[in-house]
Every structure is written in structure tokens, then in C-alpha cells.
PDB file of C-alpha atoms in Angstrom:
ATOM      1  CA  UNK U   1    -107.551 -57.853 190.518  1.00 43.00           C
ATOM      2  CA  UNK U   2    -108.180 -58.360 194.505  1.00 41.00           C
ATOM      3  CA  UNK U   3    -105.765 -57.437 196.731  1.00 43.00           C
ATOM      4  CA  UNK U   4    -105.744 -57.545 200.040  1.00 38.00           C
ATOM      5  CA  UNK U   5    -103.841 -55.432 202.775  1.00 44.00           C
ATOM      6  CA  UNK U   6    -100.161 -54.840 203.145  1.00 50.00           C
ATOM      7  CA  UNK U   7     -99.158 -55.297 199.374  1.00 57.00           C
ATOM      8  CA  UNK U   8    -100.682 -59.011 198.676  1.00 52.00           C
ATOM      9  CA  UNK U   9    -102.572 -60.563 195.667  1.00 52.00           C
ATOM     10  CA  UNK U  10    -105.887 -62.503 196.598  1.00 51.00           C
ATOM     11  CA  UNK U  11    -103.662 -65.906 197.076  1.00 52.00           C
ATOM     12  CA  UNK U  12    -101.581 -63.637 200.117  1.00 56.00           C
ATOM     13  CA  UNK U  13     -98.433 -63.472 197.905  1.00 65.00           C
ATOM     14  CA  UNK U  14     -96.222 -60.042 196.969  1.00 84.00           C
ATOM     15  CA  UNK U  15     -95.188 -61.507 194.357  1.00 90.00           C
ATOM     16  CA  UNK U  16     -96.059 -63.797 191.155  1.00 92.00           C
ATOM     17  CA  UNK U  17     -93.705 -65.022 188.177  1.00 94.00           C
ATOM     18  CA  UNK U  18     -94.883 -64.924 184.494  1.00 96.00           C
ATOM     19  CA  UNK U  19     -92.819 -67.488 182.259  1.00 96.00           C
ATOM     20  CA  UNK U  20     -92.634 -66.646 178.420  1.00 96.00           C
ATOM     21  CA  UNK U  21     -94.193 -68.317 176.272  1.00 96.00           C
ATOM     22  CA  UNK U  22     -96.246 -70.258 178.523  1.00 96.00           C
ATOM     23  CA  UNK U  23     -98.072 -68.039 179.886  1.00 97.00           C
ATOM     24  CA  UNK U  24     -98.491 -65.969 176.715  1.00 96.00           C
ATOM     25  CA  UNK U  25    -100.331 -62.604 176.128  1.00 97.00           C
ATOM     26  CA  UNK U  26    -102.966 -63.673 177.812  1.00 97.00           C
ATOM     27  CA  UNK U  27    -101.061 -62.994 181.371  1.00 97.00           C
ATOM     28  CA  UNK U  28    -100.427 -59.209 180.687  1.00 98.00           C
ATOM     29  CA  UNK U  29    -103.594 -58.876 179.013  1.00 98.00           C
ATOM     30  CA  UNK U  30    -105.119 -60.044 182.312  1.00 97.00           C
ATOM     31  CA  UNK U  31    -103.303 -57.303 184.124  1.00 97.00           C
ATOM     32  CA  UNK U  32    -104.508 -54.581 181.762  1.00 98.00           C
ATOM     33  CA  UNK U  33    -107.824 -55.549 182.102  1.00 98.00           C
ATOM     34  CA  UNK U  34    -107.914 -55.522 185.703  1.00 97.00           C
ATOM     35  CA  UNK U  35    -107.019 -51.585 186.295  1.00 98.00           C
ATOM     36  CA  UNK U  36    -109.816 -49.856 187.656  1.00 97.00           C
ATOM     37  CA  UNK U  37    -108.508 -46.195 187.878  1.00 98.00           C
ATOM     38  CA  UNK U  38    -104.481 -45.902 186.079  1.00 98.00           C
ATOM     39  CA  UNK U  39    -101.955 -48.023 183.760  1.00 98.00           C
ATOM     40  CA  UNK U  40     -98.942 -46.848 183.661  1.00 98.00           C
ATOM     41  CA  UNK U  41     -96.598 -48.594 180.905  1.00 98.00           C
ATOM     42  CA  UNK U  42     -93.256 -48.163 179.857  1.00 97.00           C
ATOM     43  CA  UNK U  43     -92.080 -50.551 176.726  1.00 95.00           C
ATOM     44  CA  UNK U  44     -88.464 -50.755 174.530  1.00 93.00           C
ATOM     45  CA  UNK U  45     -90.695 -52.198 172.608  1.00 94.00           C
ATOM     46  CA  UNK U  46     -94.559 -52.305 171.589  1.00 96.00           C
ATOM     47  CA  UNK U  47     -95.816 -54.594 168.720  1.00 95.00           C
ATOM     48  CA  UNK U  48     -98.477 -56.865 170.059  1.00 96.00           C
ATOM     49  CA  UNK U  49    -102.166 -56.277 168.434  1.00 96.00           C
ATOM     50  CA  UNK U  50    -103.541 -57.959 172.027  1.00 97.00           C
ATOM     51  CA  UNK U  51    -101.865 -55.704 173.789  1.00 98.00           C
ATOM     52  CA  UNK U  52    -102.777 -52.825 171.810  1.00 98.00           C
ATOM     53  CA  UNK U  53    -106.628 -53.565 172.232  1.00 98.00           C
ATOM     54  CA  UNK U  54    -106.556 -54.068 175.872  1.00 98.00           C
ATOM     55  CA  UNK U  55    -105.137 -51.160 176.578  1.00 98.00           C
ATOM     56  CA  UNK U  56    -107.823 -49.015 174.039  1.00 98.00           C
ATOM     57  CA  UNK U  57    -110.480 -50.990 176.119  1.00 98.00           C
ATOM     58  CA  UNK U  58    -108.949 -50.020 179.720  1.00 98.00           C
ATOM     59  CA  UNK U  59    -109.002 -46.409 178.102  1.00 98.00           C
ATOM     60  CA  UNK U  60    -112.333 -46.880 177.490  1.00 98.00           C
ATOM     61  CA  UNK U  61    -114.004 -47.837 180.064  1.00 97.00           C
ATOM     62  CA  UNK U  62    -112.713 -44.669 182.113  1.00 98.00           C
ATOM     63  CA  UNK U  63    -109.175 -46.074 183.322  1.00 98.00           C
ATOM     64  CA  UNK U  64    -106.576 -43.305 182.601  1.00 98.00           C
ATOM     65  CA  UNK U  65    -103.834 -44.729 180.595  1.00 98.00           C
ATOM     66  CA  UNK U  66    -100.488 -43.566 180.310  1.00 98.00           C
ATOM     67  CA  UNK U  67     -97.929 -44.944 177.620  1.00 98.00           C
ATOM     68  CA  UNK U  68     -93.909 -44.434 177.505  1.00 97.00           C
ATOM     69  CA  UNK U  69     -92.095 -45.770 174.322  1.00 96.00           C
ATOM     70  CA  UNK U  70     -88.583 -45.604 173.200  1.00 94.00           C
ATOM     71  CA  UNK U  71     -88.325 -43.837 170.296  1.00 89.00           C
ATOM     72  CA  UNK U  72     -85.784 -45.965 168.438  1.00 85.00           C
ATOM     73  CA  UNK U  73     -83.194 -48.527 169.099  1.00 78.00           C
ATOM     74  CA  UNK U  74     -79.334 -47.757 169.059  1.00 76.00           C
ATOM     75  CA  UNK U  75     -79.125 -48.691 165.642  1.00 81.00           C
ATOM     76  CA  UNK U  76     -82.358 -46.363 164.373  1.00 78.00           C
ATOM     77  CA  UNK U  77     -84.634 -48.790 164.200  1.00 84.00           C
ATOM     78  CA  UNK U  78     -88.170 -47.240 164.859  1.00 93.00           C
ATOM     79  CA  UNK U  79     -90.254 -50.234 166.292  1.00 88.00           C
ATOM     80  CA  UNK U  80     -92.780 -48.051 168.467  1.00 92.00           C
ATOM     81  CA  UNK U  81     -94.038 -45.593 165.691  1.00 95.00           C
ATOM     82  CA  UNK U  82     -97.037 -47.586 164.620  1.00 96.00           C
ATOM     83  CA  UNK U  83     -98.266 -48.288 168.138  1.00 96.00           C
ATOM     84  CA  UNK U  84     -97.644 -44.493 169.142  1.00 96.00           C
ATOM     85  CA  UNK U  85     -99.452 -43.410 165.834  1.00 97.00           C
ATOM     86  CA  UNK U  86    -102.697 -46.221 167.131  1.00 97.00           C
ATOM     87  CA  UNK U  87    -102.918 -45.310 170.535  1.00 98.00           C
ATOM     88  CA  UNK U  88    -102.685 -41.710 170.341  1.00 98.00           C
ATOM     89  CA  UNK U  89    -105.620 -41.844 167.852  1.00 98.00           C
ATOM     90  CA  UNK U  90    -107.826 -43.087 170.088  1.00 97.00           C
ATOM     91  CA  UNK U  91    -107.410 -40.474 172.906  1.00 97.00           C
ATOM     92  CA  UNK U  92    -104.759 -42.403 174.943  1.00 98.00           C
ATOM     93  CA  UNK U  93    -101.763 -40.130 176.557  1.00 98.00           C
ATOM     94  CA  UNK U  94     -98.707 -41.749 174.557  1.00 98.00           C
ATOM     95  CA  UNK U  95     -95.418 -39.995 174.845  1.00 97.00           C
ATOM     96  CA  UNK U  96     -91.914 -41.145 173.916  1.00 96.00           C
ATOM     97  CA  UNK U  97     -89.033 -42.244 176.770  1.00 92.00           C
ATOM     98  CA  UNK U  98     -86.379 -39.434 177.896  1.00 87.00           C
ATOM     99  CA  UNK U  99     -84.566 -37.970 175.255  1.00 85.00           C
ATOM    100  CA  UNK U 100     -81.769 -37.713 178.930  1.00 83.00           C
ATOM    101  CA  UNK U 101     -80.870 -41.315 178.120  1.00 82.00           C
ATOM    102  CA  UNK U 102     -79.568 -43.237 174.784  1.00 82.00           C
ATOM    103  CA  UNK U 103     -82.635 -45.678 175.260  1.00 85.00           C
ATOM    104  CA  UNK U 104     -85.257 -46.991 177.738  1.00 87.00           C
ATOM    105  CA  UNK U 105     -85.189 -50.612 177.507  1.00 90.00           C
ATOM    106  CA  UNK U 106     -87.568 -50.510 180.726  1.00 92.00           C
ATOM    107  CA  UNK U 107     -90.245 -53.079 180.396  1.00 95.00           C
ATOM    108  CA  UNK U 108     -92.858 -51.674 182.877  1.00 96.00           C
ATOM    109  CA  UNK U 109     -96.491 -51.660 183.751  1.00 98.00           C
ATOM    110  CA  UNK U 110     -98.583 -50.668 186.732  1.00 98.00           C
ATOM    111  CA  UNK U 111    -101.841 -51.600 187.599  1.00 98.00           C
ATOM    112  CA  UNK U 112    -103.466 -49.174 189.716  1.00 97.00           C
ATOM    113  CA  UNK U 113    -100.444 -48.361 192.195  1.00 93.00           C
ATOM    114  CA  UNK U 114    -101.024 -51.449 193.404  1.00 95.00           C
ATOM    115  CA  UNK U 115     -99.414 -54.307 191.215  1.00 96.00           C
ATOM    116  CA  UNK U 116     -96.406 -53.583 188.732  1.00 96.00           C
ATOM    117  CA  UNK U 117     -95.160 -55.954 186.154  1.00 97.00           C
ATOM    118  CA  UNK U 118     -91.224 -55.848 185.414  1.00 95.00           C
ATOM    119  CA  UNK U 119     -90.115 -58.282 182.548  1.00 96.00           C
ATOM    120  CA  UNK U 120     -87.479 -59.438 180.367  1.00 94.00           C
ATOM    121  CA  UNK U 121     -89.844 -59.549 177.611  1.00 96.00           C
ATOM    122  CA  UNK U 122     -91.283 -56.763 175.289  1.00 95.00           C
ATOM    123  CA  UNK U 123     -94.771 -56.566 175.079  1.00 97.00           C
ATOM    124  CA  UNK U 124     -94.090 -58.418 170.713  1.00 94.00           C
ATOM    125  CA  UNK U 125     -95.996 -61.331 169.624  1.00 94.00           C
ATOM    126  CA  UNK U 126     -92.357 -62.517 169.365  1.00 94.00           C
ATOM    127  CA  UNK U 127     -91.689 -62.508 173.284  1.00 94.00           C
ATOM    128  CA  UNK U 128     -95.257 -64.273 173.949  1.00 96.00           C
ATOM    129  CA  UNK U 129     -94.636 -67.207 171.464  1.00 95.00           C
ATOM    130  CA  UNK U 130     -90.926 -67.958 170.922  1.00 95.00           C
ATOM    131  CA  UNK U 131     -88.886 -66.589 173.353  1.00 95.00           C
ATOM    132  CA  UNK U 132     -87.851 -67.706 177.019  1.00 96.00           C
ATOM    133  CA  UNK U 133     -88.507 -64.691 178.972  1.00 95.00           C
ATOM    134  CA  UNK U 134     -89.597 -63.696 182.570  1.00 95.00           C
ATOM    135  CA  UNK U 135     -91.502 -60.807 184.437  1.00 95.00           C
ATOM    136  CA  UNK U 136     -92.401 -60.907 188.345  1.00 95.00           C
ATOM    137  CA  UNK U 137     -95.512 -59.256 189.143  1.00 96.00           C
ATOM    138  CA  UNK U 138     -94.987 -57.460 192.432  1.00 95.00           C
ATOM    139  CA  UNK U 139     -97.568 -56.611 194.991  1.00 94.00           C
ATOM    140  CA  UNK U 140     -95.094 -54.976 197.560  1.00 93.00           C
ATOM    141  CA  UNK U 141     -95.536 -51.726 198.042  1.00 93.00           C
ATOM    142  CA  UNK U 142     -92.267 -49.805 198.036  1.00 93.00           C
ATOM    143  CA  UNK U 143     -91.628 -51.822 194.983  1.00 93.00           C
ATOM    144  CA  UNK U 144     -94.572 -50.395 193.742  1.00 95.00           C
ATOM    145  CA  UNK U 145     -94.073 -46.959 194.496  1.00 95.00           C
ATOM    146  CA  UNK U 146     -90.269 -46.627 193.228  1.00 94.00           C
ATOM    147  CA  UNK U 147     -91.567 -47.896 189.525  1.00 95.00           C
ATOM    148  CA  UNK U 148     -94.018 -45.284 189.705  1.00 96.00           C
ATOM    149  CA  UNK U 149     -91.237 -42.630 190.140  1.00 95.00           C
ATOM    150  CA  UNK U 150     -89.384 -43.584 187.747  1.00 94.00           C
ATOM    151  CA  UNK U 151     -92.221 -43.729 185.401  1.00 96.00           C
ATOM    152  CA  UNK U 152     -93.415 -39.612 186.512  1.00 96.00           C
ATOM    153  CA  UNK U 153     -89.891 -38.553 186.825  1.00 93.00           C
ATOM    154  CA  UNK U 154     -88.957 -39.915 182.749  1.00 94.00           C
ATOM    155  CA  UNK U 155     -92.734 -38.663 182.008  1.00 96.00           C
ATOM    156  CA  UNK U 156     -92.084 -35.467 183.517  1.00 95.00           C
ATOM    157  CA  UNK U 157     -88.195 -35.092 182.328  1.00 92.00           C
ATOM    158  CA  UNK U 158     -87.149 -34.748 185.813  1.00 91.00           C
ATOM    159  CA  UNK U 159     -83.712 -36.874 187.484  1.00 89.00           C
ATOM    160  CA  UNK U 160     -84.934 -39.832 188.906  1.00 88.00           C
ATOM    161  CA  UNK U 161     -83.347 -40.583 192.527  1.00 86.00           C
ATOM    162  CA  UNK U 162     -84.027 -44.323 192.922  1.00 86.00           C
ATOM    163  CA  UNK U 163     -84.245 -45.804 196.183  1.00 85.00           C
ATOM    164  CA  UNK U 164     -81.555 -49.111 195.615  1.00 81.00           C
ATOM    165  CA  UNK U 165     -82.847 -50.453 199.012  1.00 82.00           C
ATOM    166  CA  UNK U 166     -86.283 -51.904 198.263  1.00 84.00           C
ATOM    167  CA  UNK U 167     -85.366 -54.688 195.812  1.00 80.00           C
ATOM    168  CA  UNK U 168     -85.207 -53.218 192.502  1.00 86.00           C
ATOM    169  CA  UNK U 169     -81.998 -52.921 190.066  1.00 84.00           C
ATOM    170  CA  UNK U 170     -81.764 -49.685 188.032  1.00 84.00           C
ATOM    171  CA  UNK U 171     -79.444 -48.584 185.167  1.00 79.00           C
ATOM    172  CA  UNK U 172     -77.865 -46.502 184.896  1.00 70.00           C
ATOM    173  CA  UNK U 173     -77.319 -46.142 188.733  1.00 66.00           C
ATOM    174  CA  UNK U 174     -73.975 -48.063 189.579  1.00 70.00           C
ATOM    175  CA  UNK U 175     -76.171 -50.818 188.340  1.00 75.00           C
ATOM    176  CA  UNK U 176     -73.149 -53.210 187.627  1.00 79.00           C
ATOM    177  CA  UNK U 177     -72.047 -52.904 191.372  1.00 81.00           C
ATOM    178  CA  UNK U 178     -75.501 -53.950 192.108  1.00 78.00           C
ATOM    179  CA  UNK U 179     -75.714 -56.629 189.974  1.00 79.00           C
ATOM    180  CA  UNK U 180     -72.162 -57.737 191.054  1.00 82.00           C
ATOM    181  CA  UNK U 181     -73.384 -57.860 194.765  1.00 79.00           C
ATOM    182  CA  UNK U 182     -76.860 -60.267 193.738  1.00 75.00           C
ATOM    183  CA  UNK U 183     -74.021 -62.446 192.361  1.00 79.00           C
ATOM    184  CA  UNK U 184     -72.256 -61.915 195.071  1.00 82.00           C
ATOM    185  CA  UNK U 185     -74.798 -63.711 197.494  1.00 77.00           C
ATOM    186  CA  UNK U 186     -74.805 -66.874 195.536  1.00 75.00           C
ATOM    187  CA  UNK U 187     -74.335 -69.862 197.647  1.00 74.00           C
ATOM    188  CA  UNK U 188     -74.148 -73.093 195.224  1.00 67.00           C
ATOM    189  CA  UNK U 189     -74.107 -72.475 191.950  1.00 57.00           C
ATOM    190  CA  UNK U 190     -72.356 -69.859 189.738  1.00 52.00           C
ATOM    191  CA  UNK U 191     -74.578 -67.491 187.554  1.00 45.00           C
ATOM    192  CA  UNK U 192     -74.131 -66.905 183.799  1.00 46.00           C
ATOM    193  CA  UNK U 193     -75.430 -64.385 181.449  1.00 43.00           C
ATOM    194  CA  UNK U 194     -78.793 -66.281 181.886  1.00 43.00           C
ATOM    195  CA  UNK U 195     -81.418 -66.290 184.517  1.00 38.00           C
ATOM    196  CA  UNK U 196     -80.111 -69.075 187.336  1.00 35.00           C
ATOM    197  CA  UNK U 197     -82.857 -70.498 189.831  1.00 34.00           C
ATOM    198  CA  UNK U 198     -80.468 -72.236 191.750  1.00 33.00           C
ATOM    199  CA  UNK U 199     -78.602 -69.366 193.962  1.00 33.00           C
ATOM    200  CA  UNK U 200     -79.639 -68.976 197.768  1.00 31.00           C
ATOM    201  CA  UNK U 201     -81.422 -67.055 198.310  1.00 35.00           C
ATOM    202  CA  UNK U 202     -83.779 -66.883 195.100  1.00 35.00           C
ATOM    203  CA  UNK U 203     -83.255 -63.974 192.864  1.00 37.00           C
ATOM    204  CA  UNK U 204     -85.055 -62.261 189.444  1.00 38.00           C
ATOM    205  CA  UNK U 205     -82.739 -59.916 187.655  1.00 38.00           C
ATOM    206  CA  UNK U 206     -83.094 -58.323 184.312  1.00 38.00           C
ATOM    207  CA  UNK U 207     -79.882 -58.362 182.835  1.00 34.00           C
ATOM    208  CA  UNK U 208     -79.303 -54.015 182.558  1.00 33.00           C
ATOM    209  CA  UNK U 209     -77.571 -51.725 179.958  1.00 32.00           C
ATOM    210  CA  UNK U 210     -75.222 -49.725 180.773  1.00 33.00           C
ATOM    211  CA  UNK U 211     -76.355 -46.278 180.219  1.00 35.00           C
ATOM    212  CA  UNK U 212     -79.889 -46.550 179.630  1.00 49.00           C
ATOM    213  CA  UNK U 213     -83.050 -46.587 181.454  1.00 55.00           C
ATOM    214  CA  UNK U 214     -83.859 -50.187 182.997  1.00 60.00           C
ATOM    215  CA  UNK U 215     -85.290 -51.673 186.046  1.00 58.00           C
ATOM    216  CA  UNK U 216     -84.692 -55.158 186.848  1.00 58.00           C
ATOM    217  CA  UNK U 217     -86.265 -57.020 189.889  1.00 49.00           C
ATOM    218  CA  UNK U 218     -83.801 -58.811 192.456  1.00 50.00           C
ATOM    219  CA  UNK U 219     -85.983 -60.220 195.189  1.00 46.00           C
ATOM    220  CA  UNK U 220     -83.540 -58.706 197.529  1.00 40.00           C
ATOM    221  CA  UNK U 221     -85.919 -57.525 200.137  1.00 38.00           C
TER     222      UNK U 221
END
């Protein structure tokens, strides 16, 4: 991944949309293969084989990787158990989301502390075939550096104090209010429960829950 100075890919953009399923697997595998030094990754949900294997060959090729998962969903359901079980075998730190919150439905990965991926989708087969999902890839660097914080605070149990002014939604942190004001700031169009491209200025949101763990990208800033 080249990146030049000031938080910009190598085509001088901070940031760059993935669309699900077009651009498939093969997108975040891209990412993962790309670290040099750290991933950081925080999933509701990890069941992609693809996934899986490019993040055992970014372990082993010296890149220290780092894996959150929820432990189960708010009906019990224990998606992440195999994937913990596979990574952890082969040497990679894996450890489950803070037990402070009901449930992380963060979806979450940093390249480097350079790039981080926020998404709608779960890194599932399901998401990369089926599903109409999003994720922006962000190259700006306070961006950057509040996803990491949240990742070491939750990884270190410590309270996370989020910074709500670089561009980022987070649950639970009055995250309705903020979500209310993004609406708020549309100028044409009204916006449903859905994803809208047509409010002024452009926006990404992940829809949030309301007492868990979630960061959504607005485009605010």
C-alpha cells in the first residue's frame, strides 16, 4: 500500500469506498496483505476462509496481528469460536471484544496506522457475495488514530473517550444525537433506514446500536 504525505493513498485521496459484493473479498484481502508492520481488526463477525488465510500469512511474514471478536450475539449465538480457535493456533494474538458492553458490532481493520477500513459488512462469505454492504477506507489521519483507540482501549479494558469531532460516529456515545445531526444536514432528499447518496453534502454512516460498541464513518470532516 503507498501512501503518500498528509494521510493520502497513492491516487492523492483520504478516502476510498468498497461496495459489497462487487468488490468482494478480494478488496479486504488486498488490505491485509499490504501491512508491513501491524493489523489491527475488530469483527461482530468472522467466517470467511479468505480472510482467515490472509491474515495467517500477514502473521507470517513478521506483521504483528491483533484480532478482537465478539464473543456471541444477543441471542447466544457463537459465530466467532471457530475463527478464534484457528487463529490462535497459529500464534496470532486473538482476544474476545469487552465484556463492558452487550456486543461489539464494530467492523474494523487497520493497516499499519495508516489506512483503516470501517464497514457495514462482516468479514462472512455471506457479506462478500449476497449482500449490499459498504466500508470507506480512510487515509486521514485523525480518523486513523481515533479507531486505533478504540481498538487499545476495548483491547486493554480501559473507557474509551472518543473524539466526536474528526468524522467518525460511535455507539454508545450519544450516538443517536449524532446520527440525528448527519440527518440533520440533508439538503434534498430525506434519508431512510438505508444508506442515501443523495444528501449534500455526501455522507457514509453505519447505521449504530444502541448500547454496544460501533463506529460508523460520516464524512463529516
Amino acid at each position: 500500500m503507498t501512501q503518500t504525505q498528509g494521510g493520502l493513498n497513492h491516487l492523492h485521496h483520504q478516502q476510498q469506498l468498497l461496495v459489497m459484493p462487487d468488490d468482494g473479498a478480494v478488496a479486504v484481502v488486498a488490505l491485509i496483505d499490504a501491512a508491513q508492520e501491524t493489523l489491527r481488526l475488530k469483527q461482530f463477525k468472522l467466517q470467511s476462509e479468505t480472510v482467515e488465510h490472509a491474515l495467517i500469512r500477514a502473521h507470517q511474514r513478521g506483521v504483528q496481528v491483533r484480532v478482537m471478536l465478539n464473543p456471541h450475539t444477543s441471542g447466544g449465538d457463537r459465530w466467532n469460536d471457530e475463527a478464534y480457535g484457528r487463529l490462535g493456533a497459529c500464534g496470532i494474538e486473538v482476544a474476545w471484544t469487552s465484556e463492558a458492553l452487550p456486543l461489539t458490532h464494530e467492523k474494523s481493520l487497520v493497516v499499519d496506522s495508516t489506512c483503516v477500513l470501517v464497514a457495514t459488512f462482516n468479514l462472512s462469505d455471506k457479506y462478500f457475495t449476497e449482500t449490499r454492504d459498504y466500508g470507506v477506507v480512510s487515509y486521514a489521519v485523525p480518523v486513523v488514530e481515533q479507531v486505533i483507540a478504540g481498538f487499545e482501549a476495548d483491547w486493554n479494558r480501559s473507557f474509551f473517550h472518543p473524539d466526536l469531532t474528526v468524522g467518525l460516529v460511535w455507539s454508545s456515545v450519544r450516538s443517536r444525537g449524532q446520527m440525528a445531526r448527519i440527518v440533520d444536514m440533508a439538503l434534498e432528499s430525506g434519508v431512510s433506514a438505508g444508506l442515501r447518496a443523495d444528501v449534500a453534502p455526501p455522507h457514509f454512516a453505519a447505521l449504530v446500536y444502541g448500547s454496544g460498541r460501533c463506529a460508523g464513518w460520516s464524512g463529516c470532516n
